[in-house]
PDB file of C-alpha atoms in Angstrom:
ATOM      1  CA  UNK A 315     205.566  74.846-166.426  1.00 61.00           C
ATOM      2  CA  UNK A 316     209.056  75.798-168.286  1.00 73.00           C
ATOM      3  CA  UNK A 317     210.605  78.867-168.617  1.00 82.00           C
ATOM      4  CA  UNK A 318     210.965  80.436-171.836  1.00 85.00           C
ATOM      5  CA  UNK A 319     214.450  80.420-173.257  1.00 90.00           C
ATOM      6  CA  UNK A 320     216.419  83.104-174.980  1.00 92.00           C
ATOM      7  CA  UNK A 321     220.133  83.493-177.092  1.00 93.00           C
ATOM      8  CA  UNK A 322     221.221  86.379-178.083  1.00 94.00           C
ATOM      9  CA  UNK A 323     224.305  87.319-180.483  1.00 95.00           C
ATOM     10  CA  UNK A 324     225.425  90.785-182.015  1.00 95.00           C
ATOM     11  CA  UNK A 325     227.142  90.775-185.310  1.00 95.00           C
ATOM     12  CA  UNK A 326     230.311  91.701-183.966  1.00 95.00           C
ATOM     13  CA  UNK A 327     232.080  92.412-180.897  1.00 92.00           C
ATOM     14  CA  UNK A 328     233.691  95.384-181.578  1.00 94.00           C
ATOM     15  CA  UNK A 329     231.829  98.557-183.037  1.00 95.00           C
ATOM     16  CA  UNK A 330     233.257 101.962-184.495  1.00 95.00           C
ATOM     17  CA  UNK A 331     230.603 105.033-183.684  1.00 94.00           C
ATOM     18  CA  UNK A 332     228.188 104.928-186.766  1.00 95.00           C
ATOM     19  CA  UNK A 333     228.408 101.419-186.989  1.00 96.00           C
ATOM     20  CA  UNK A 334     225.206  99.517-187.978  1.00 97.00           C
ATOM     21  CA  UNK A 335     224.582  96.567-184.917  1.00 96.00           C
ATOM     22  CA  UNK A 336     222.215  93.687-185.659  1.00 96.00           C
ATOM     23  CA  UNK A 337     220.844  91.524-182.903  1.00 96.00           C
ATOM     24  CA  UNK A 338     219.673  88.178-183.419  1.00 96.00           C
ATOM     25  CA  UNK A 339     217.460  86.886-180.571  1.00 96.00           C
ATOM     26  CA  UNK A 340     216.341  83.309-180.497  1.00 94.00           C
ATOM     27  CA  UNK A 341     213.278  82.375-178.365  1.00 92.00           C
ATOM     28  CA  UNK A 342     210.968  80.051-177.492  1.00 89.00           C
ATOM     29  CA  UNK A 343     208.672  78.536-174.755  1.00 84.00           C
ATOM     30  CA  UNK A 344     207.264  75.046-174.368  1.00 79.00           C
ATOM     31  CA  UNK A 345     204.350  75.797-173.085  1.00 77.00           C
ATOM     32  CA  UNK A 346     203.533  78.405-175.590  1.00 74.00           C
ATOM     33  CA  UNK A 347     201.202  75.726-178.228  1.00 75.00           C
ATOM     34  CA  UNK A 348     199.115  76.439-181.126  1.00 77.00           C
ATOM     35  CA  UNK A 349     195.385  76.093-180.771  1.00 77.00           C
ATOM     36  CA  UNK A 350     193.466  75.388-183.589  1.00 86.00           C
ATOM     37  CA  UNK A 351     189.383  76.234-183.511  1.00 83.00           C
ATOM     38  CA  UNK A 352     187.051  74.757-186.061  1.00 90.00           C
ATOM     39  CA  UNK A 353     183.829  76.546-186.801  1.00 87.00           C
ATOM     40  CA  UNK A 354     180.816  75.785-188.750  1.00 90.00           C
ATOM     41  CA  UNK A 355     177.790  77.860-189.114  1.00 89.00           C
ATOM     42  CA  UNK A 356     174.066  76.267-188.856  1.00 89.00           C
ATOM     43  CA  UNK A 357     170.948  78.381-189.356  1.00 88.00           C
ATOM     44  CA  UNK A 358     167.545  77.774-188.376  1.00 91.00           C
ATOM     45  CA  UNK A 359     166.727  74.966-190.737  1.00 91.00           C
ATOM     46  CA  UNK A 360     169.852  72.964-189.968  1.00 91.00           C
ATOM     47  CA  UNK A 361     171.931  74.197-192.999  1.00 91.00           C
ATOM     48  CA  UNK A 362     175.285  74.172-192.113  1.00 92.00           C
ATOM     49  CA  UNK A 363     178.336  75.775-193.710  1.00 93.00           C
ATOM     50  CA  UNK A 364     181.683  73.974-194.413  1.00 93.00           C
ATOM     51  CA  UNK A 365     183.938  73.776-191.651  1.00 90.00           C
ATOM     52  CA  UNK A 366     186.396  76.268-191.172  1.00 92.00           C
ATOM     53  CA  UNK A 367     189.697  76.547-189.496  1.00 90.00           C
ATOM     54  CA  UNK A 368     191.479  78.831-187.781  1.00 88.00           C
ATOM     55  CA  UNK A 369     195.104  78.769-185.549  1.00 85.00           C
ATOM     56  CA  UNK A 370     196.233  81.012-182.626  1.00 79.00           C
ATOM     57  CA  UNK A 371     198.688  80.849-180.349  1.00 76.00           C
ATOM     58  CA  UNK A 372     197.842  81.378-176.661  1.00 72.00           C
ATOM     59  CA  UNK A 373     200.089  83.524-174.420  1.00 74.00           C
ATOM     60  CA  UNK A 374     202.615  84.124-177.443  1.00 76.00           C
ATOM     61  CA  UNK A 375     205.923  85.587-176.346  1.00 85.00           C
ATOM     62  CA  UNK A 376     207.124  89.447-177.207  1.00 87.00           C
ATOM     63  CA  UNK A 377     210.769  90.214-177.178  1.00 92.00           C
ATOM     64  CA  UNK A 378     211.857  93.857-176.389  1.00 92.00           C
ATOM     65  CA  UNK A 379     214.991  95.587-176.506  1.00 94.00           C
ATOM     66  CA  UNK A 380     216.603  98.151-174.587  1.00 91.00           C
ATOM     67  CA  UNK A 381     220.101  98.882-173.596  1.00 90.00           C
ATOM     68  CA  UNK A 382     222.031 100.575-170.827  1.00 88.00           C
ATOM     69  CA  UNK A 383     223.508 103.409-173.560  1.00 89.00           C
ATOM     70  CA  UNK A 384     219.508 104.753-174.789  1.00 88.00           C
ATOM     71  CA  UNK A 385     219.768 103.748-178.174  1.00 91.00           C
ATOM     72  CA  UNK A 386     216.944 102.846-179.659  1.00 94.00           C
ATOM     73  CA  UNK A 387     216.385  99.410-181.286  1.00 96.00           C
ATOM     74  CA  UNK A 388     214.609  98.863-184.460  1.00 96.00           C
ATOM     75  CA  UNK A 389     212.970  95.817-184.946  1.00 97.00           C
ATOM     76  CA  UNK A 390     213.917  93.958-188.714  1.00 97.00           C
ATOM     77  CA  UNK A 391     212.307  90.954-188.502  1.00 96.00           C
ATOM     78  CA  UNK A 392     210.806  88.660-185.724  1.00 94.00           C
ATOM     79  CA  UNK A 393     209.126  85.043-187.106  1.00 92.00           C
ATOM     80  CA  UNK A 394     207.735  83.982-183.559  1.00 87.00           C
ATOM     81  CA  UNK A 395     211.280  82.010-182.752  1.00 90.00           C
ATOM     82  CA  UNK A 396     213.832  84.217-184.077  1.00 94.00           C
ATOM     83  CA  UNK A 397     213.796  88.379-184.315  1.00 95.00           C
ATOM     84  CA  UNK A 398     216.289  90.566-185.400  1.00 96.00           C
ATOM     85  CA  UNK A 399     216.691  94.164-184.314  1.00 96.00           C
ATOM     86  CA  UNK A 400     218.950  97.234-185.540  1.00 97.00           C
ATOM     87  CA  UNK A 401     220.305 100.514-183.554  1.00 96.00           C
ATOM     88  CA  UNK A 402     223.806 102.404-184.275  1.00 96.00           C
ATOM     89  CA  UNK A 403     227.031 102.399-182.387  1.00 94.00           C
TER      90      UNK A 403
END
């Protein structure tokens, strides 16, 4: 089994008090995979519906952020591979 992997980068390095930060994490584990379930209903009489289809992923990853300083982090964005997050310097 792999680890997940993560990247991170702020939009700057250097931040004035008041300044907006933006964090862009990118993530992603290989062993993280979509499943995809197919269903079809059948009643009593053998009448069965149309297949349908449906994808979940199993054991998807969360990303939280905290820092040593208590600010809080806002979450902007987040895909399921890349998630961007806001606080104030």
């Amino acid at each position: 089994m792999a680890a997940p992997t993560a990247t991170a980068a702020l939009n700057a390095s250097v931040f004035a008090p008041g300044d907006q930060m933006l964090l862009t994490v990118t993530y992603s584990d290989a062993d993280t995979k979509p499943l995809t379930v197919t269903i079809v209903v059948t009643d009593a009489q053998g009448n069965s519906s149309a297949p349908v289809k449906v994808t979940a992923v199993i054991d998807p990853l969360t990303v939280t952020v905290t820092d040593n300083s208590g600010r809080t982090w806002t979450r902007v964005s987040d895909n399921g591979s890349v998630a961007v997050y806001r606080s104030v310097a």
